[in-house]
Short mmCIF file of C-alpha atoms in Angstrom, two decimals:
data_model
loop_
_atom_site.label_atom_id
_atom_site.label_comp_id
_atom_site.label_asym_id
_atom_site.label_seq_id
_atom_site.Cartn_x
_atom_site.Cartn_y
_atom_site.Cartn_z
CA MET A 1 -28.48 1.24 -14.93
CA GLY A 2 -26.67 1.35 -18.27
CA ASP A 3 -26.43 -1.63 -20.58
CA ARG A 4 -22.65 -1.63 -20.14
CA ARG A 5 -22.97 -2.15 -16.39
CA ARG A 6 -25.80 -4.68 -16.46
CA PRO A 7 -23.76 -7.82 -17.34
CA VAL A 8 -21.14 -6.95 -14.69
CA VAL A 9 -23.82 -6.45 -12.04
CA VAL A 10 -25.45 -9.77 -12.93
CA ILE A 11 -22.13 -11.60 -12.62
CA LEU A 12 -21.37 -9.82 -9.34
CA THR A 13 -24.76 -10.82 -7.96
CA VAL A 14 -24.07 -14.47 -8.76
CA LEU A 15 -20.59 -14.31 -7.25
CA TYR A 16 -21.93 -12.60 -4.11
CA SER A 17 -24.51 -15.37 -3.72
CA ILE A 18 -21.84 -18.04 -4.01
CA GLU A 19 -19.65 -16.14 -1.55
CA VAL A 20 -22.40 -15.86 1.06
CA ILE A 21 -23.16 -19.58 0.80
CA GLY A 22 -19.46 -20.44 1.06
CA ILE A 23 -18.92 -18.25 4.13
CA LEU A 24 -21.99 -19.69 5.89
CA TRP A 25 -20.76 -23.21 5.09
CA ALA A 26 -17.39 -22.31 6.60
CA ALA A 27 -19.22 -21.00 9.69
CA VAL A 28 -20.91 -24.38 10.14
CA VAL A 29 -17.59 -26.22 9.79
CA VAL A 30 -15.88 -23.92 12.28
CA ALA A 31 -18.80 -24.20 14.72
CA ASN A 32 -18.46 -28.00 14.63
CA LEU A 33 -14.86 -27.53 15.73
CA GLY A 34 -16.14 -25.79 18.85
CA ALA A 35 -14.82 -22.35 17.85
CA GLY A 36 -17.75 -20.11 18.70
CA LEU A 37 -16.17 -16.70 18.18
CA PRO A 38 -14.73 -17.49 14.72
CA ALA A 39 -18.10 -18.99 13.70
CA LEU A 40 -19.93 -15.83 14.77
CA SER A 41 -17.42 -13.67 12.89
CA LEU A 42 -18.05 -15.70 9.74
CA VAL A 43 -21.80 -15.19 10.08
CA ALA A 44 -21.18 -11.47 10.47
CA ALA A 45 -18.94 -11.52 7.37
CA ALA A 46 -21.70 -13.25 5.39
CA ALA A 47 -24.14 -10.54 6.48
CA LEU A 48 -21.75 -7.79 5.37
CA VAL A 49 -21.21 -9.45 2.01
CA GLY A 50 -24.98 -9.72 1.58
CA TRP A 51 -25.35 -6.04 2.45
CA HIS A 52 -22.81 -5.09 -0.21
CA ALA A 53 -24.78 -7.13 -2.75
CA VAL A 54 -27.97 -5.28 -1.80
CA ALA A 55 -26.15 -1.93 -2.07
CA LEU A 56 -24.95 -2.92 -5.52
CA LEU A 57 -28.50 -3.62 -6.70
CA ARG A 58 -30.52 -0.98 -4.83
CA LEU A 59 -28.12 1.94 -4.50
CA HIS A 60 -26.57 1.55 -7.93
CA ALA A 61 -23.10 1.95 -6.39
CA ARG A 62 -20.24 2.29 -8.83
CA ARG A 63 -17.32 1.90 -6.47
CA LEU A 64 -16.60 -0.51 -3.65
CA SER A 65 -16.34 1.36 -0.35
CA VAL A 66 -13.28 1.11 1.87
CA GLN A 67 -15.28 -1.15 4.20
CA GLY A 68 -16.29 -3.32 1.26
CA LEU A 69 -12.69 -3.49 0.09
CA ALA A 70 -11.63 -4.57 3.58
CA ILE A 71 -14.15 -7.41 3.87
CA GLN A 72 -13.45 -8.67 0.36
CA SER A 73 -9.70 -8.55 1.03
CA VAL A 74 -10.26 -10.60 4.19
CA VAL A 75 -12.27 -13.16 2.23
CA LEU A 76 -9.54 -13.39 -0.41
CA ILE A 77 -6.85 -13.72 2.27
CA ALA A 78 -8.81 -16.48 4.01
CA ALA A 79 -9.19 -18.32 0.71
CA ILE A 80 -5.45 -18.13 0.06
CA ALA A 81 -4.77 -19.53 3.53
CA LEU A 82 -7.31 -22.31 2.95
CA ALA A 83 -5.53 -23.25 -0.27
CA THR A 84 -2.47 -24.34 1.74
CA GLN A 85 -4.61 -27.10 3.30
CA ARG A 86 -7.41 -27.78 0.81
CA PRO A 87 -6.20 -26.65 -2.61
CA TRP A 88 -9.46 -27.12 -4.50
CA ALA A 89 -11.67 -25.42 -1.93
CA GLY A 90 -9.15 -22.62 -1.52
CA ALA A 91 -8.81 -22.14 -5.27
CA ALA A 92 -12.59 -21.91 -5.62
CA GLY A 93 -12.69 -19.27 -2.88
CA ILE A 94 -9.87 -17.32 -4.54
CA VAL A 95 -11.70 -17.32 -7.89
CA VAL A 96 -14.96 -16.10 -6.34
CA ALA A 97 -13.38 -13.39 -4.15
CA ALA A 98 -11.09 -12.24 -6.94
CA GLY A 99 -14.06 -12.19 -9.31
CA VAL A 100 -16.00 -9.91 -6.96
CA LEU A 101 -13.05 -7.53 -6.71
CA ALA A 102 -12.50 -7.60 -10.47
CA GLY A 103 -16.18 -6.86 -11.08
CA TRP A 104 -16.11 -3.81 -8.83
CA GLY A 105 -12.88 -2.74 -10.49
CA ARG A 106 -14.64 -2.95 -13.84
CA LEU A 107 -17.52 -0.79 -12.59
CA ALA A 108 -15.22 1.82 -11.07
CA ALA A 109 -12.59 1.95 -13.82
CA PRO A 110 -12.02 5.68 -14.49
CA ASP A 111 -11.64 7.31 -17.86
CA ARG A 112 -7.91 7.97 -18.10
CA SER A 113 -7.98 9.26 -21.66
CA ALA A 114 -8.53 12.92 -20.73
CA GLU A 115 -5.68 15.34 -21.20
CA PRO A 116 -3.81 16.15 -17.98
CA ALA A 117 -4.79 19.40 -16.31
CA ALA A 118 -2.27 22.03 -15.43
CA ALA A 119 -0.63 21.57 -12.07
CA SER A 120 -2.17 23.55 -9.25
CA PRO A 121 -0.02 26.13 -7.49
CA VAL A 122 1.69 25.08 -4.31
CA THR A 123 -0.28 26.06 -1.23
CA PRO A 124 1.89 28.01 1.20
CA LEU A 125 2.18 26.68 4.72
CA PRO A 126 0.39 28.64 7.41
CA GLU A 127 2.63 30.76 9.55
CA GLY A 128 2.70 30.08 13.24
CA ARG A 129 4.91 29.48 16.19
CA ARG A 130 7.88 27.35 15.21
CA PRO A 131 10.63 26.01 17.45
CA SER A 132 14.06 27.55 17.02
CA GLY A 133 16.60 25.90 14.74
CA VAL A 134 18.77 24.86 17.69
CA VAL A 135 15.88 23.06 19.38
CA VAL A 136 14.95 21.29 16.13
CA VAL A 137 18.54 20.13 15.58
CA LEU A 138 18.87 18.85 19.15
CA LEU A 139 15.57 16.98 19.08
CA THR A 140 16.36 15.46 15.68
CA ALA A 141 19.79 14.35 16.90
CA ALA A 142 18.18 12.71 19.94
CA LEU A 143 15.75 10.80 17.71
CA VAL A 144 18.58 9.64 15.43
CA LEU A 145 20.63 8.41 18.40
CA GLY A 146 17.60 6.58 19.73
CA ALA A 147 17.03 4.93 16.36
CA LEU A 148 20.67 3.83 16.18
CA SER A 149 20.39 2.25 19.63
CA VAL A 150 17.42 0.19 18.43
CA ARG A 151 18.95 -0.83 15.10
CA GLY A 152 22.71 -0.83 15.36
CA GLY A 153 23.35 -1.95 11.78
CA ILE A 154 21.14 0.64 10.16
CA VAL A 155 24.08 2.84 9.07
CA VAL A 156 25.76 -0.13 7.41
CA GLY A 157 22.54 -0.80 5.53
CA LEU A 158 22.38 2.81 4.36
CA VAL A 159 25.98 2.66 3.09
CA VAL A 160 25.33 -0.60 1.23
CA LEU A 161 22.22 0.82 -0.41
CA ALA A 162 24.13 3.96 -1.43
CA ILE A 163 26.90 1.86 -2.97
CA ILE A 164 24.29 0.03 -5.05
CA PHE A 165 21.87 2.77 -6.04
CA VAL A 166 24.03 5.89 -6.43
CA PRO A 167 26.02 4.44 -9.39
CA LEU A 168 22.83 2.88 -10.78
CA GLU A 169 21.06 6.23 -10.81
CA GLN A 170 24.05 7.91 -12.41
CA LEU A 171 24.41 5.33 -15.17
CA PHE A 172 20.70 4.94 -15.99
CA ALA A 173 19.33 8.28 -14.81
CA LEU A 174 15.71 9.01 -15.65
CA ARG A 175 16.44 12.68 -14.98
CA PRO A 176 19.98 14.02 -14.54
CA ARG A 177 20.38 15.07 -10.93
CA ARG A 178 23.05 15.82 -8.38
CA ILE A 179 23.84 12.97 -6.01
CA LEU A 180 23.23 15.23 -3.02
CA ARG A 181 19.99 16.77 -4.21
CA ALA A 182 17.88 19.19 -2.18
CA GLY A 183 16.41 17.62 0.95
CA TRP A 184 18.79 14.65 1.11
CA ARG A 185 19.75 15.33 4.73
CA THR A 186 16.13 15.19 5.84
CA ASP A 187 15.58 11.95 3.93
CA VAL A 188 18.62 10.39 5.62
CA VAL A 189 17.01 11.25 8.96
CA HIS A 190 13.78 9.68 7.72
CA TYR A 191 15.71 6.53 6.88
CA LEU A 192 17.46 6.32 10.25
CA ILE A 193 14.46 7.09 12.46
CA ASN A 194 11.60 5.55 10.50
CA GLY A 195 13.31 2.18 10.22
CA ALA A 196 13.55 1.90 14.00
CA ALA A 197 10.03 3.28 14.48
CA LEU A 198 8.65 0.72 12.02
CA LYS A 199 10.27 -2.14 13.90
CA VAL A 200 8.89 -1.00 17.26
CA GLY A 201 5.47 -0.10 15.84
CA VAL A 202 4.89 -3.36 13.98
CA VAL A 203 5.98 -5.42 16.99
CA ALA A 204 3.51 -3.46 19.13
CA ALA A 205 0.74 -3.91 16.57
CA VAL A 206 1.39 -7.66 16.40
CA ALA A 207 1.44 -7.95 20.20
CA VAL A 208 -1.83 -6.06 20.65
CA VAL A 209 -3.93 -6.21 17.49
CA GLY A 210 -2.46 -9.48 16.24
CA THR A 211 -3.29 -11.24 19.49
CA VAL A 212 -6.91 -10.12 19.19
CA LEU A 213 -7.12 -11.24 15.56
CA ARG A 214 -5.72 -14.69 16.40
CA ALA A 215 -8.77 -15.27 18.59
CA PHE A 216 -10.90 -15.23 15.42
CA VAL A 217 -8.85 -18.02 13.78
CA PRO A 218 -9.44 -21.55 15.16
CA ALA A 219 -6.31 -23.02 16.75
CA PRO A 220 -6.40 -26.15 14.50
CA CYS A 221 -6.32 -23.90 11.44
CA ARG A 222 -3.28 -21.98 12.71
CA ALA A 223 -1.50 -25.22 13.57
CA ALA A 224 -2.19 -26.71 10.13
CA ILE A 225 -0.85 -23.62 8.34
CA ALA A 226 2.26 -23.54 10.54
CA ALA A 227 2.88 -27.21 9.66
CA SER A 228 2.61 -26.61 5.90
CA PRO A 229 5.72 -26.99 3.72
CA GLY A 230 8.00 -23.95 3.72
CA TRP A 231 7.52 -23.23 0.02
CA ALA A 232 3.72 -23.28 0.37
CA GLN A 233 3.90 -20.88 3.31
CA ILE A 234 6.17 -18.48 1.42
CA VAL A 235 3.95 -18.42 -1.69
CA ALA A 236 0.74 -18.02 0.31
CA ALA A 237 2.31 -15.44 2.63
CA LEU A 238 3.49 -13.27 -0.27
CA ALA A 239 0.02 -13.40 -1.83
CA ILE A 240 -1.70 -12.57 1.46
CA ALA A 241 0.72 -9.77 2.34
CA THR A 242 0.30 -8.30 -1.15
CA VAL A 243 -3.48 -8.18 -0.79
CA GLY A 244 -3.26 -6.76 2.73
CA GLY A 245 -0.66 -4.19 1.71
CA TYR A 246 -2.77 -3.10 -1.26
CA ALA A 247 -5.86 -2.67 0.92
CA GLY A 248 -3.92 -0.71 3.54
CA HIS A 249 -2.26 1.53 0.94
CA ARG A 250 -5.53 2.23 -0.83
CA ALA A 251 -7.22 3.03 2.49
CA ALA A 252 -4.39 5.50 3.20
CA HIS A 253 -5.50 7.38 0.08
CA GLU A 254 -9.26 7.12 0.50
CA VAL A 255 -9.72 7.69 4.24
CA PRO A 256 -9.13 11.41 4.95
CA LEU A 257 -7.54 10.85 8.38
CA LEU A 258 -5.07 8.33 6.98
CA TRP A 259 -4.33 10.55 3.98
CA ARG A 260 -3.16 13.34 6.28
CA PHE A 261 -0.23 11.11 7.25
CA HIS A 262 0.29 9.38 3.90
CA ARG A 263 0.62 12.64 1.97
CA VAL A 264 3.96 13.19 3.72
CA HIS A 265 5.31 10.49 1.41
CA HIS A 266 3.53 11.91 -1.64
CA SER A 267 4.89 15.39 -1.00
CA VAL A 268 8.28 14.45 -2.48
CA ARG A 269 8.85 16.14 -5.83
CA GLU A 270 12.07 14.34 -6.81
CA LEU A 271 11.91 10.56 -6.72
CA ASP A 272 15.02 8.51 -6.09
CA TRP A 273 16.10 5.57 -3.93
CA LEU A 274 16.42 7.72 -0.81
CA ALA A 275 12.94 9.22 -1.27
CA ALA A 276 11.48 5.77 -0.59
CA ASN A 277 12.07 6.47 3.11
CA HIS A 278 10.46 9.93 3.07
CA LEU A 279 7.26 9.06 4.91
CA HIS A 280 5.49 9.46 8.22
CA PRO A 281 6.28 6.62 10.65
CA LEU A 282 2.62 6.20 11.68
CA ASP A 283 1.63 5.86 8.03
CA GLN A 284 4.39 3.30 7.46
CA ILE A 285 3.38 1.30 10.52
CA PHE A 286 -0.27 1.22 9.43
CA ILE A 287 0.39 0.05 5.87
CA ARG A 288 3.01 -2.53 6.89
CA SER A 289 0.74 -3.82 9.67
CA ALA A 290 -2.08 -4.31 7.15
CA ALA A 291 0.23 -6.74 5.36
CA VAL A 292 1.84 -8.44 8.37
CA LEU A 293 -1.06 -8.86 10.81
CA PRO A 294 -3.00 -11.39 8.64
CA LEU A 295 0.13 -13.57 8.47
CA TYR A 296 0.54 -13.57 12.24
CA ALA A 297 -3.17 -14.14 12.90
CA LEU A 298 -3.27 -17.10 10.50
CA GLY A 299 -0.23 -18.79 12.01
CA PHE A 300 2.39 -18.37 9.28
CA GLY A 301 5.94 -19.04 10.44
CA ARG A 302 8.97 -16.78 10.64
CA VAL A 303 10.37 -17.98 7.30
CA SER A 304 7.38 -16.63 5.36
CA LEU A 305 7.36 -13.41 7.37
CA GLY A 306 11.08 -12.92 6.73
CA ALA A 307 10.67 -13.51 3.00
CA PHE A 308 8.00 -10.83 2.83
CA VAL A 309 10.06 -8.26 4.79
CA VAL A 310 13.15 -8.76 2.61
CA LEU A 311 11.19 -8.54 -0.63
CA THR A 312 9.17 -5.44 0.29
CA THR A 313 12.14 -3.55 1.70
CA LEU A 314 14.28 -3.96 -1.42
CA GLN A 315 11.34 -3.53 -3.78
CA ALA A 316 10.23 -0.27 -2.14
CA ILE A 317 13.66 1.28 -2.63
CA PHE A 318 13.99 0.03 -6.20
CA ILE A 319 10.60 1.28 -7.45
CA HIS A 320 11.35 4.82 -6.22
CA ALA A 321 14.77 4.91 -7.90
CA ASN A 322 15.58 7.60 -10.47
CA VAL A 323 16.35 5.09 -13.22
CA ARG A 324 15.05 4.75 -16.77
CA LEU A 325 14.96 0.98 -16.96
CA MET A 326 12.43 -0.76 -19.20
CA PHE A 327 11.49 -4.36 -18.46
CA GLY A 328 9.35 -5.23 -21.47
CA PRO A 329 6.54 -7.69 -20.68
CA LEU A 330 7.96 -8.17 -17.16
CA ARG A 331 6.60 -4.76 -16.19
CA TRP A 332 3.16 -6.41 -16.05
CA VAL A 333 4.48 -9.12 -13.70
CA ILE A 334 6.52 -7.24 -11.10
CA ALA A 335 6.43 -3.63 -9.93
CA THR A 336 9.04 -1.44 -11.64
CA PRO A 337 10.13 2.19 -11.23
CA GLN A 338 7.90 3.21 -14.15
CA PHE A 339 4.90 1.53 -12.50
CA HIS A 340 5.39 3.25 -9.15
CA HIS A 341 6.44 6.62 -10.55
CA TRP A 342 2.95 6.85 -12.05
CA HIS A 343 1.54 6.33 -8.57
CA HIS A 344 3.37 9.52 -7.51
CA ALA A 345 2.54 11.41 -10.71
CA ARG A 346 1.07 14.89 -10.46
CA GLU A 347 -1.29 14.24 -13.37
CA PRO A 348 -5.06 13.83 -12.86
CA ARG A 349 -5.32 10.85 -15.18
CA ALA A 350 -2.87 8.90 -12.98
CA TYR A 351 -4.55 9.67 -9.64
CA ASN A 352 -5.69 6.73 -7.49
CA SER A 353 -3.68 4.13 -9.36
CA ASN A 354 -0.90 1.56 -8.85
CA TYR A 355 -1.32 0.89 -5.13
CA ALA A 356 0.42 -2.50 -5.14
CA GLY A 357 4.00 -2.55 -3.96
CA GLU A 358 5.11 -5.78 -5.61
CA PHE A 359 2.77 -7.10 -8.29
CA PRO A 360 0.85 -4.92 -10.83
CA ALA A 361 -1.59 -7.81 -11.34
CA VAL A 362 -3.25 -6.83 -8.07
CA ASP A 363 -4.02 -3.36 -9.45
CA ALA A 364 -5.23 -4.91 -12.69
CA LEU A 365 -7.57 -7.10 -10.64
CA PHE A 366 -8.91 -4.19 -8.58
CA GLY A 367 -9.26 -1.84 -11.56
CA THR A 368 -6.58 0.65 -10.46
CA LEU A 369 -3.77 -0.09 -12.91
CA TYR A 370 -2.33 2.76 -14.98
CA LEU A 371 0.84 1.96 -16.92
CA PRO A 372 1.46 3.77 -20.23
CA ALA A 373 3.93 1.87 -22.35
CA ASP A 374 6.26 4.67 -23.42
CA ARG A 375 5.74 7.60 -21.03
CA TRP A 376 6.98 8.69 -17.61
CA PRO A 377 5.39 11.33 -15.36
CA ALA A 378 6.46 14.93 -15.96
CA GLN A 379 6.26 15.90 -12.29
CA TYR A 380 5.50 14.46 -8.86
CA GLY A 381 4.08 15.55 -5.53
CA VAL A 382 0.92 17.09 -4.10
CA ASP A 383 -0.39 20.63 -4.21
CA ASP A 384 0.28 21.26 -0.51
CA GLY A 385 3.65 22.73 0.39
CA GLU A 386 5.42 20.47 2.86
CA PRO A 387 7.56 22.02 5.62
CA ALA A 388 11.33 21.48 5.63
CA GLY A 389 12.95 19.29 8.28
CA TYR A 390 12.06 15.95 9.80
CA LEU A 391 10.36 17.17 12.97
CA ARG A 392 8.20 19.68 11.11
CA GLN A 393 7.17 16.95 8.66
CA LEU A 394 6.41 14.69 11.60
CA VAL A 395 3.86 17.12 13.08
CA TRP A 396 2.59 18.41 9.73
CA PRO A 397 -0.44 16.04 9.62
CA LEU A 398 -1.44 17.22 13.09
CA ARG A 399 -1.17 20.95 12.34
CA SER A 400 -2.62 21.46 8.90
CA ARG A 401 -6.03 20.72 7.47
CA ALA A 402 -6.34 17.51 5.52
CA ALA A 403 -5.89 17.78 1.78
CA GLN A 404 -8.36 16.14 -0.57
CA ALA A 405 -8.56 12.39 0.04
CA GLY A 406 -7.14 9.99 -2.52
CA ARG A 407 -5.03 12.65 -4.21
CA ALA A 408 -2.23 10.53 -5.67
#
């Protein structure tokens, strides 16, 4: 173990010890409330945290696993929720959990000083049986009509967004580009269908998975959070959803099965406001559910959920926009196009960075922030060649072999 790592490992060991004691104490409190299942889950969480501490010391791990990231994110989320009722205890939990995540981020921080490697050639798609163009058009039209029946105002929303972002991208263009660039028709279909699919998918996830998760949260805790002042719920909900969204997004890069679907979004080679909707619906449902399910399980009200949905929807479109807008010191506070463009960059030094959708501070905490002050990426996308057309992109993750995990 190098001298540079030793102080970080010592601090992490202390923080892990405090965390285990705090979780076991919470298990005793919950058990006294008569909530057996939540108490058992807390004991299991303490055991997992202890195992991660042992792995840190014995296996000389340098990077927190996806499972470790999940459990630490849950601990941080629980601490944020606790802060709405017991500010001091919650704040202490936030400091400890955040300290653990920051320590692992310090250990895993990559060397981003190397010169970028040349872009790899695009891998051609395997040939095979493909449906005729008429069949593809008819099936796509049926999906669009179905989406419109679920969300009647979706076309109005698209027109409003175009009225806002088309002039913005022409006036402050990062790269001069035609308004109707290549692939715009497919991205419009993505917008129309994926929006409806997200609504249906998240509702289903809340009804099934969310109901199961609520069983692990004592009813008095859910009732107390629901009775909290609106402003406290909104602040806590945004913090919780940000942590959950980060964890879900990072998992989509690091788990090979999830990456198969997430790379549909990273296949875009020209970023603009419409490209924000170029993604696989299953991938979108997973990442959004990772942010929303903790809020539902903990008992947050509709106001806090609505605030999160509005913020993330507008923010996602804005950070993909083809605009050269500099925000000075604010770029460290809120996600900007420059911040997210580096997440899509086809440069090795920028890989596995900038997962947060709203606040760069989360990436700084987890050791995944990459934000050069005066540069923008030269190119975007992945090495795999994505098929043209919505339906082909929909089945692409099921047909082709998974690309390397955590590519962008």
